[in-house]
Coordinates of C-alpha atoms and ligand atoms in Angstrom, one line a residue:
M1 CA -0.4 -0.4 0.1
K2 CA 1.6 3.2 -1.3
V3 CA 0.8 5.4 1.3
V4 CA 1.8 9.4 2.2
V5 CA 3.0 11.3 5.0
L6 CA 1.8 14.5 5.7
G7 CA 4.4 16.5 8.1
S8 CA 7.3 15.6 8.6
G9 CA 7.7 16.5 13.1
V10 CA 6.8 14.6 15.1
V11 CA 4.2 12.6 15.1
G12 CA 4.5 13.1 11.2
L13 CA 8.3 11.1 11.2
T14 CA 7.3 8.9 13.5
S15 CA 4.0 7.3 11.3
A16 CA 6.0 7.2 8.6
W17 CA 8.9 5.2 10.4
Y18 CA 5.7 2.8 11.5
L19 CA 4.0 2.7 8.6
S20 CA 7.0 1.8 7.3
Q21 CA 7.8 -1.3 9.4
A22 CA 3.7 -2.5 8.9
G23 CA 5.5 -2.6 4.7
C24 CA 3.2 0.7 3.1
D25 CA 5.4 2.2 0.3
V26 CA 6.1 5.7 2.4
T27 CA 6.5 9.4 1.1
V28 CA 6.8 12.3 3.4
V29 CA 6.0 15.5 2.4
D30 CA 7.3 18.8 4.9
R31 CA 7.1 22.4 3.2
Q32 CA 10.8 22.8 5.5
A33 CA 14.6 22.0 3.9
R34 CA 14.3 19.4 7.4
A35 CA 12.9 17.5 9.9
A36 CA 10.9 18.9 12.7
E37 CA 11.9 23.2 12.1
E38 CA 8.0 23.8 12.9
T39 CA 6.5 22.6 16.4
S40 CA 8.8 19.7 17.0
F41 CA 12.3 21.9 17.1
A42 CA 12.8 23.7 21.0
N43 CA 10.2 21.6 23.2
A44 CA 10.6 21.5 27.2
G45 CA 12.8 18.5 25.9
Q46 CA 9.4 15.8 28.8
I47 CA 9.1 11.9 27.2
S48 CA 6.0 13.0 30.2
Y49 CA 4.2 9.3 30.5
G50 CA 2.9 10.8 34.2
Y51 CA 2.7 13.3 33.6
S52 CA -0.4 13.4 30.3
S53 CA -2.7 15.6 31.8
P54 CA -5.4 17.7 30.2
W55 CA -5.2 21.4 30.2
A56 CA -9.2 21.4 30.7
A57 CA -8.8 21.0 34.2
P58 CA -11.1 21.3 37.4
G59 CA -11.0 24.6 39.0
I60 CA -8.8 26.5 35.7
P61 CA -11.7 28.2 34.3
K62 CA -11.4 30.5 38.4
K63 CA -7.5 31.2 37.3
A64 CA -7.6 31.6 34.0
I65 CA -9.7 34.6 35.7
K66 CA -6.9 34.8 37.8
W67 CA -4.2 34.7 35.3
L68 CA -5.1 37.5 33.1
F69 CA -3.8 39.6 35.9
E70 CA -0.8 38.7 37.1
E71 CA 2.2 38.6 36.1
H72 CA 4.1 36.0 34.6
A73 CA 1.1 33.4 34.7
P74 CA 0.4 30.9 32.4
L75 CA -2.7 31.4 30.2
K76 CA -2.5 34.6 27.9
V77 CA -4.6 36.2 25.7
K78 CA -4.6 37.8 22.7
P79 CA -7.6 40.2 23.1
S80 CA -10.3 39.0 19.9
L81 CA -13.7 37.5 18.6
S82 CA -11.5 35.3 16.8
P83 CA -14.3 32.5 16.0
E84 CA -12.2 30.0 16.3
L85 CA -10.9 31.1 19.0
M86 CA -14.1 31.0 20.9
S87 CA -15.6 27.8 19.6
W88 CA -11.9 26.5 20.7
A89 CA -12.1 27.6 23.9
S90 CA -15.7 27.2 24.9
K91 CA -15.6 24.2 24.2
M92 CA -12.6 23.9 26.0
L93 CA -14.1 24.9 29.4
L94 CA -17.1 22.7 28.7
N95 CA -14.3 19.6 29.5
C96 CA -13.8 21.2 32.5
Q97 CA -16.0 19.2 34.3
L98 CA -14.1 15.9 36.8
D99 CA -15.7 13.4 35.2
K100 CA -14.4 14.6 30.9
Y101 CA -11.9 15.4 32.8
R102 CA -10.7 11.7 34.4
I103 CA -12.3 11.1 31.0
N104 CA -9.4 12.4 28.7
K105 CA -6.5 12.2 31.4
A106 CA -7.0 8.1 31.1
R107 CA -7.1 7.7 27.2
M108 CA -4.6 10.4 27.6
L109 CA -2.4 8.1 30.5
T110 CA -3.6 5.4 27.8
I111 CA -1.4 7.1 24.6
A112 CA 1.9 8.3 27.2
N113 CA 2.1 4.5 28.3
H114 CA 1.6 3.4 25.0
S115 CA 3.9 4.8 24.1
K116 CA 6.9 4.2 26.2
V117 CA 6.5 0.7 25.5
C118 CA 7.4 2.2 21.6
L119 CA 10.0 4.6 22.9
A120 CA 11.7 1.3 24.5
E121 CA 11.0 -1.0 21.2
L122 CA 12.5 1.9 19.8
N123 CA 15.5 2.8 21.6
K124 CA 16.6 -1.1 21.6
Q125 CA 16.2 -1.4 17.2
L126 CA 18.3 1.8 16.0
Q127 CA 20.3 2.5 19.7
L128 CA 18.5 7.0 19.1
D129 CA 21.5 8.7 20.2
Y130 CA 19.3 12.0 21.3
Q131 CA 20.6 12.8 24.6
G132 CA 17.8 11.8 26.7
R133 CA 17.2 10.9 30.1
T134 CA 15.4 8.2 31.6
Q135 CA 15.2 10.1 35.2
G136 CA 11.3 11.1 36.0
T137 CA 9.6 14.3 36.0
L138 CA 9.5 15.8 39.2
Q139 CA 6.0 18.0 38.9
I140 CA 7.2 20.8 42.4
F141 CA 4.4 22.6 44.9
R142 CA 5.1 26.5 46.2
N143 CA 1.9 25.8 48.8
P144 CA 0.0 23.5 50.4
A145 CA -3.4 24.0 48.1
Q146 CA -1.2 22.7 44.8
L147 CA 0.0 19.9 46.9
K148 CA -3.6 19.1 47.9
A149 CA -4.6 19.3 44.2
V150 CA -2.7 16.4 43.2
E151 CA -5.4 14.5 44.8
K152 CA -7.7 13.9 42.2
D153 CA -4.7 12.7 39.3
I154 CA -3.2 10.3 42.5
Q155 CA -6.5 7.5 41.7
L156 CA -5.5 8.0 38.0
L157 CA -2.0 7.9 38.0
E158 CA -2.7 4.3 40.5
E159 CA -5.4 2.9 37.7
S160 CA -3.6 3.4 35.3
G161 CA -0.2 1.8 37.0
T162 CA 1.9 4.9 36.8
R163 CA 4.1 4.6 39.4
Y164 CA 4.5 7.8 41.1
Q165 CA 6.1 8.7 44.7
L166 CA 4.8 12.5 46.8
L167 CA 7.8 14.5 48.3
D168 CA 8.2 16.7 51.5
T169 CA 11.2 19.3 51.0
E170 CA 13.7 16.8 52.1
Q171 CA 13.0 14.6 49.8
C172 CA 12.9 16.5 46.8
L173 CA 16.0 18.8 47.9
K174 CA 17.5 14.2 47.7
Q175 CA 15.7 14.4 44.0
E176 CA 16.9 16.7 43.0
P177 CA 20.0 18.5 44.6
G178 CA 20.5 21.7 42.5
L179 CA 17.1 23.2 43.8
M180 CA 18.7 24.0 46.8
A181 CA 18.9 27.9 45.6
M182 CA 14.8 27.9 46.7
Q183 CA 14.3 25.4 49.2
G184 CA 12.4 27.8 51.5
D185 CA 9.3 28.2 48.8
L186 CA 9.0 24.2 48.1
V187 CA 6.8 22.8 50.3
G188 CA 6.7 18.9 48.1
G189 CA 6.9 18.0 44.7
L190 CA 5.1 15.5 42.6
Y191 CA 7.8 12.2 41.3
L192 CA 7.2 10.6 38.5
P193 CA 10.1 8.2 38.3
D194 CA 9.5 6.6 34.8
D195 CA 9.7 9.8 33.5
E196 CA 12.0 9.7 30.6
T197 CA 13.5 12.8 28.3
G198 CA 14.9 13.9 25.5
D199 CA 15.6 15.8 22.5
C200 CA 12.9 16.0 20.3
Y201 CA 14.8 17.8 17.1
L202 CA 17.9 15.4 17.4
F203 CA 15.7 12.0 17.7
C204 CA 13.6 13.8 14.4
Q205 CA 17.1 14.0 12.8
Q206 CA 18.0 10.4 14.0
L207 CA 14.7 8.8 12.8
Q208 CA 14.7 11.0 10.2
E209 CA 18.0 9.0 8.4
K210 CA 16.8 5.4 9.8
A211 CA 13.5 5.7 8.3
Q212 CA 15.7 7.6 4.7
A213 CA 17.8 4.0 5.0
A214 CA 14.6 2.0 5.2
G215 CA 12.8 2.7 1.9
V216 CA 11.3 5.6 3.2
Q217 CA 11.0 9.4 0.4
F218 CA 11.0 12.3 2.0
L219 CA 10.1 15.5 -0.3
Y220 CA 11.5 18.6 1.7
N221 CA 10.7 22.5 0.8
T222 CA 7.6 21.0 -0.3
E223 CA 4.3 22.6 0.2
V224 CA 0.6 20.1 -0.1
T225 CA -1.7 23.3 -0.7
R226 CA -4.9 20.8 -0.7
L227 CA -5.6 17.2 -1.1
V228 CA -7.8 16.8 -4.4
V229 CA -10.9 13.8 -4.1
E230 CA -13.1 12.1 -6.2
K231 CA -15.5 9.8 -5.3
Q232 CA -15.4 10.7 -1.5
T233 CA -11.7 9.0 -1.9
I234 CA -8.4 11.4 -2.1
V235 CA -6.8 10.8 -5.2
A236 CA -3.5 12.5 -4.6
A237 CA -1.7 15.1 -2.9
Q238 CA -2.2 18.7 -4.3
T239 CA 1.8 19.8 -3.9
T240 CA 4.7 22.8 -5.4
A241 CA 6.3 20.4 -6.4
G242 CA 3.0 18.5 -8.5
Q243 CA 0.8 16.1 -7.4
I244 CA 1.7 13.0 -5.2
E245 CA -1.0 10.2 -5.5
A246 CA -1.3 7.0 -3.2
D247 CA -3.3 4.5 -1.7
A248 CA -3.8 6.2 1.8
F249 CA -3.0 9.8 3.3
V250 CA -2.2 11.2 6.4
V251 CA -2.6 13.8 8.0
A252 CA 0.2 15.0 10.7
L253 CA 0.8 18.9 10.3
G254 CA 0.4 19.6 14.1
S255 CA -1.4 23.5 13.6
Y256 CA -2.0 24.1 10.2
S257 CA -3.5 20.3 9.8
K258 CA -7.3 21.6 10.9
T259 CA -6.9 24.4 7.5
L260 CA -6.5 21.6 5.1
L261 CA -8.7 19.0 6.5
G262 CA -11.3 22.4 6.9
D263 CA -11.6 22.8 3.3
L264 CA -12.4 19.0 2.8
G265 CA -15.8 20.3 5.0
I266 CA -13.8 18.0 8.0
D267 CA -14.1 19.7 11.0
V268 CA -11.5 19.6 13.9
P269 CA -10.9 21.0 17.4
I270 CA -7.2 21.7 16.5
Y271 CA -5.8 24.7 17.9
P272 CA -2.5 27.0 17.8
V273 CA -1.3 27.8 21.3
K274 CA 1.9 29.8 21.1
G275 CA 4.5 28.2 23.9
Y276 CA 8.0 29.6 23.9
S277 CA 11.2 28.5 25.9
L278 CA 14.6 28.8 25.8
T279 CA 17.7 27.0 25.7
L280 CA 21.2 28.3 28.1
P281 CA 24.4 25.9 28.6
I282 CA 25.2 24.4 32.4
I283 CA 27.9 26.7 33.7
N284 CA 27.6 25.0 37.3
E285 CA 26.6 21.4 37.3
Q286 CA 26.2 21.8 40.7
F287 CA 23.2 24.4 41.4
S288 CA 21.5 22.4 38.2
P289 CA 18.4 20.3 37.2
Q290 CA 19.4 16.9 37.1
S291 CA 15.9 15.7 34.8
T292 CA 12.9 17.8 34.1
I293 CA 11.4 19.7 36.6
M294 CA 7.9 21.5 37.3
D295 CA 7.1 24.1 38.7
E296 CA 3.9 24.1 38.2
T297 CA 3.3 27.5 40.2
Y298 CA 3.9 29.0 36.5
K299 CA 3.3 25.6 34.7
V300 CA 7.0 26.0 33.9
A301 CA 9.6 22.7 33.8
L302 CA 13.5 23.2 32.5
T303 CA 15.0 19.5 31.1
R304 CA 18.6 19.4 31.5
F305 CA 20.3 17.7 28.0
D306 CA 24.1 16.6 28.0
Q307 CA 25.6 20.1 29.0
R308 CA 21.6 22.2 28.7
I309 CA 19.3 23.2 29.9
R310 CA 15.9 23.5 27.9
V311 CA 13.3 26.0 30.0
A312 CA 9.8 25.8 28.5
G313 CA 5.9 27.4 29.6
T314 CA 3.3 29.1 28.5
A315 CA -0.5 28.7 26.8
E316 CA -0.8 32.3 25.1
L317 CA -4.5 32.3 22.7
A318 CA -2.7 34.6 19.9
G319 CA -3.2 33.0 16.9
F320 CA 0.2 32.2 13.7
D321 CA 1.6 35.1 15.2
P322 CA 5.6 34.1 16.3
A323 CA 7.3 37.0 18.0
L324 CA 9.3 36.5 20.9
P325 CA 8.0 40.2 22.9
E326 CA 10.1 40.9 25.7
K327 CA 7.2 40.2 28.6
R328 CA 7.2 36.6 27.4
L329 CA 10.2 35.6 27.6
A330 CA 11.2 37.5 31.7
T331 CA 8.9 35.1 32.5
L332 CA 10.9 32.4 31.8
N333 CA 14.1 34.6 32.7
H334 CA 12.2 35.0 36.0
V335 CA 11.6 31.3 36.9
V336 CA 15.4 29.7 35.6
S337 CA 17.0 32.5 38.0
N338 CA 14.8 31.4 40.6
L339 CA 15.5 27.6 40.7
F340 CA 18.9 27.8 38.7
P341 CA 20.5 31.3 39.9
D342 CA 24.1 29.8 39.8
G343 CA 24.1 27.3 37.3
T344 CA 23.2 29.0 34.2
D345 CA 24.3 31.6 31.6
L346 CA 20.9 33.7 31.2
A347 CA 22.7 36.0 28.8
Q348 CA 23.7 32.5 26.6
A349 CA 20.0 32.0 26.4
E350 CA 18.4 31.5 22.6
Y351 CA 15.2 31.5 22.6
W352 CA 11.5 30.4 20.6
S353 CA 8.7 29.6 20.2
G354 CA 6.8 27.3 18.3
F355 CA 2.4 26.2 18.6
R356 CA 0.8 23.4 20.7
P357 CA -2.0 21.8 17.9
M358 CA -4.2 21.8 21.2
T359 CA -7.9 20.1 21.1
P360 CA -9.9 21.0 22.9
D361 CA -9.9 18.3 25.5
G362 CA -6.2 17.0 24.7
T363 CA -6.6 13.9 23.1
P364 CA -4.9 13.3 20.0
I365 CA -7.0 13.0 16.7
I366 CA -5.4 9.9 15.4
G367 CA -7.7 7.4 12.7
A368 CA -10.4 7.5 9.9
T369 CA -12.1 10.4 8.5
P370 CA -15.9 10.9 6.7
I371 CA -12.9 10.4 3.9
H372 CA -12.2 6.7 3.7
N373 CA -8.8 6.4 2.3
L374 CA -8.1 9.6 5.1
Y375 CA -6.0 9.7 8.1
T376 CA -5.5 11.8 10.7
N377 CA -2.2 11.6 13.5
T378 CA -2.9 15.5 14.7
G379 CA -4.0 17.5 18.0
H380 CA -1.1 16.1 21.1
G381 CA -1.0 19.8 21.8
T382 CA 1.5 20.2 25.0
L383 CA 2.6 16.3 24.4
G384 CA 3.6 14.9 21.2
W385 CA 6.9 13.9 22.0
T386 CA 6.3 12.4 24.6
M387 CA 2.5 10.9 22.5
A388 CA 4.5 10.3 18.8
C389 CA 5.5 6.9 19.0
G390 CA 2.2 5.1 20.3
S391 CA -0.3 7.0 18.9
A392 CA 1.8 6.7 16.0
E393 CA 2.0 2.8 16.8
I394 CA -2.2 3.0 16.7
L395 CA -2.3 4.4 13.4
S396 CA -0.2 2.4 11.6
Q397 CA -2.3 -0.8 12.6
I398 CA -6.1 0.7 11.8
V399 CA -4.7 2.2 8.6
T400 CA -3.1 -1.2 7.4
Q401 CA -6.4 -2.3 9.4
Q402 CA -4.6 -4.2 11.9
S403 CA -6.4 -3.5 14.8
H404 CA -8.9 -1.5 16.0
Q405 CA -8.2 -1.7 19.4
Y406 CA -7.5 1.8 19.5
E407 CA -9.4 3.9 18.2
A408 CA -12.3 4.5 20.5
L409 CA -9.4 6.2 22.2
S410 CA -10.0 9.4 20.4
C411 CA -13.5 11.4 20.9
H412 CA -13.2 13.1 18.0
R413 CA -16.9 12.9 16.1
Y414 CA -16.5 12.9 12.4
Ligands
FAD501 C1 6.8 25.9 24.7 C2 6.3 24.5 24.4 C3 6.7 23.0 25.1 C4 6.4 21.9 24.6 N1 7.5 20.7 25.6 C5 6.8 19.7 25.3 C6 7.1 18.3 26.1 O1 7.6 18.0 26.8 N2 6.9 16.9 25.9 C7 5.7 16.8 24.9 O2 5.4 15.8 24.4 N3 5.5 18.2 24.3 C8 6.1 19.0 23.8 N4 5.5 19.6 23.7 C9 3.8 19.6 23.2 C10 5.6 18.7 21.0 O3 6.8 20.1 20.5 C11 4.3 18.6 19.8 O4 2.3 18.7 20.8 C12 3.8 17.9 18.9 O5 5.9 19.3 18.7 C13 4.0 18.1 17.2 O6 4.4 17.7 16.4 P1 2.8 17.4 14.4 O7 4.5 16.2 15.0 O8 1.8 17.4 15.4 O9 3.8 19.0 14.4 P2 4.7 20.2 13.7 O10 6.4 19.3 14.7 O11 4.5 21.1 13.8 O12 4.9 18.8 12.7 C14 4.1 20.2 11.3 C15 5.1 19.7 10.3 O13 3.6 19.5 8.9 C16 4.4 20.8 7.8 N5 3.3 21.4 7.9 C17 2.2 22.4 8.1 N6 2.4 23.0 7.0 C18 2.4 22.0 5.9 C19 2.2 22.2 4.6 N7 0.3 22.9 4.0 N8 1.8 21.5 3.4 C20 3.7 20.8 4.1 N9 4.6 21.0 5.6 C21 3.9 21.5 5.9 C22 5.4 21.7 8.9 O14 7.2 22.0 8.3 C23 5.8 21.0 10.4 O15 6.8 19.9 9.7 C24 5.8 21.5 23.1 C25 5.6 22.2 22.9 C26 5.5 24.2 22.8 C27 5.7 25.2 22.0

């Protein structure tokens, strides 16, 4: 079966890999000059199975109002009456109810835990080196209310078999000694020992090489302009390099999936939720993180790569605007200076922004569409790196009709 995968971010690349391993003849098309140049480029580097949670959670509507007036708030909204934003935000608010949150989180944990197994197998098979570590995530709390709020997640972690430990301040410092500068503010943490970390961009470059060696074709610098439909079947992808025909087509265009699918009358509820990151060299090992630290107050993650730290966060609802305003970068600077004032040199920071392809309920949209040979693997929001391998493996099973076991996981109904 000939399959065209549209997009070579971490989701498109992993899709291409698993489809090729399942015996498909795969071509990947991307407008950039190489893999992972857009949202998969400089994310927080968390492969956080245990932290897989929807942002639409109980208490978020109230917190969101408070955040609108805070300097270093995790959420920023550019005032706009865009119908896309209004529609997406109202669906997200509906998903903040506890019963919906539980269902969405359980679905995300299932895909994430499947990804854990798939990534482990992939690493065994390909021995990829993406500066990965397997030392877990430490979510840190600065007030007792945050410790209390985590109780609602613990039952779900237990139900999904995810290992966790609640730590007091001393135990947090034992886990991450570099946090000593902020110990006066630290009331405790949730440690997820099975979480991993790694540079998503390095992973993608290496997987792209392996996929190419395995026979996958890559067409870079090639923009997809539309999908050509005849009798409810996609016959070709129209691109700037001409038409590409195939038996099946997979849309893995991240935040841009919505436009291409919308042209076919398929409405996927994806909004580009902008985030920012900075990457810094380590100058003092003793005052640096060992793995990922998630600061719950600012919802900023700090991840250790070999001799670098990646710091990322902020959810900004402002459409596709790649600007790097000082005010947003100041939040990341503030968190890194507060946690690791002596570990890094902010003067050497490299800043970046990307658009998380977010669904209102946090779950990705994997599988069939109303057009019988058109599939999606998109909408991974805050957790595309974490969920990529599992999502791609599930997608390859659906496209090659090996199994429908996971189809119900994506709650999107057309
Ligand atoms: C600040 C930030 C921090 C994050 N931290 C984490 C984290 O720690 N852990 C985690 O799991 N996830 C994290 N994420 C989320 C993760 O990065 C995304 O979910 C993931 O990168 C999405 O991958 P994708 O392949 O779907 O999209 P992309 O990486 O955006 O790939 C889409 C591809 O489609 C191509 N494309 C788009 N339109 C066209 C077109 N018309 N024609 C041809 N090509 C096209 C693009 O060039 C791009 O290569 C973070 C995101 C951000 C912004």
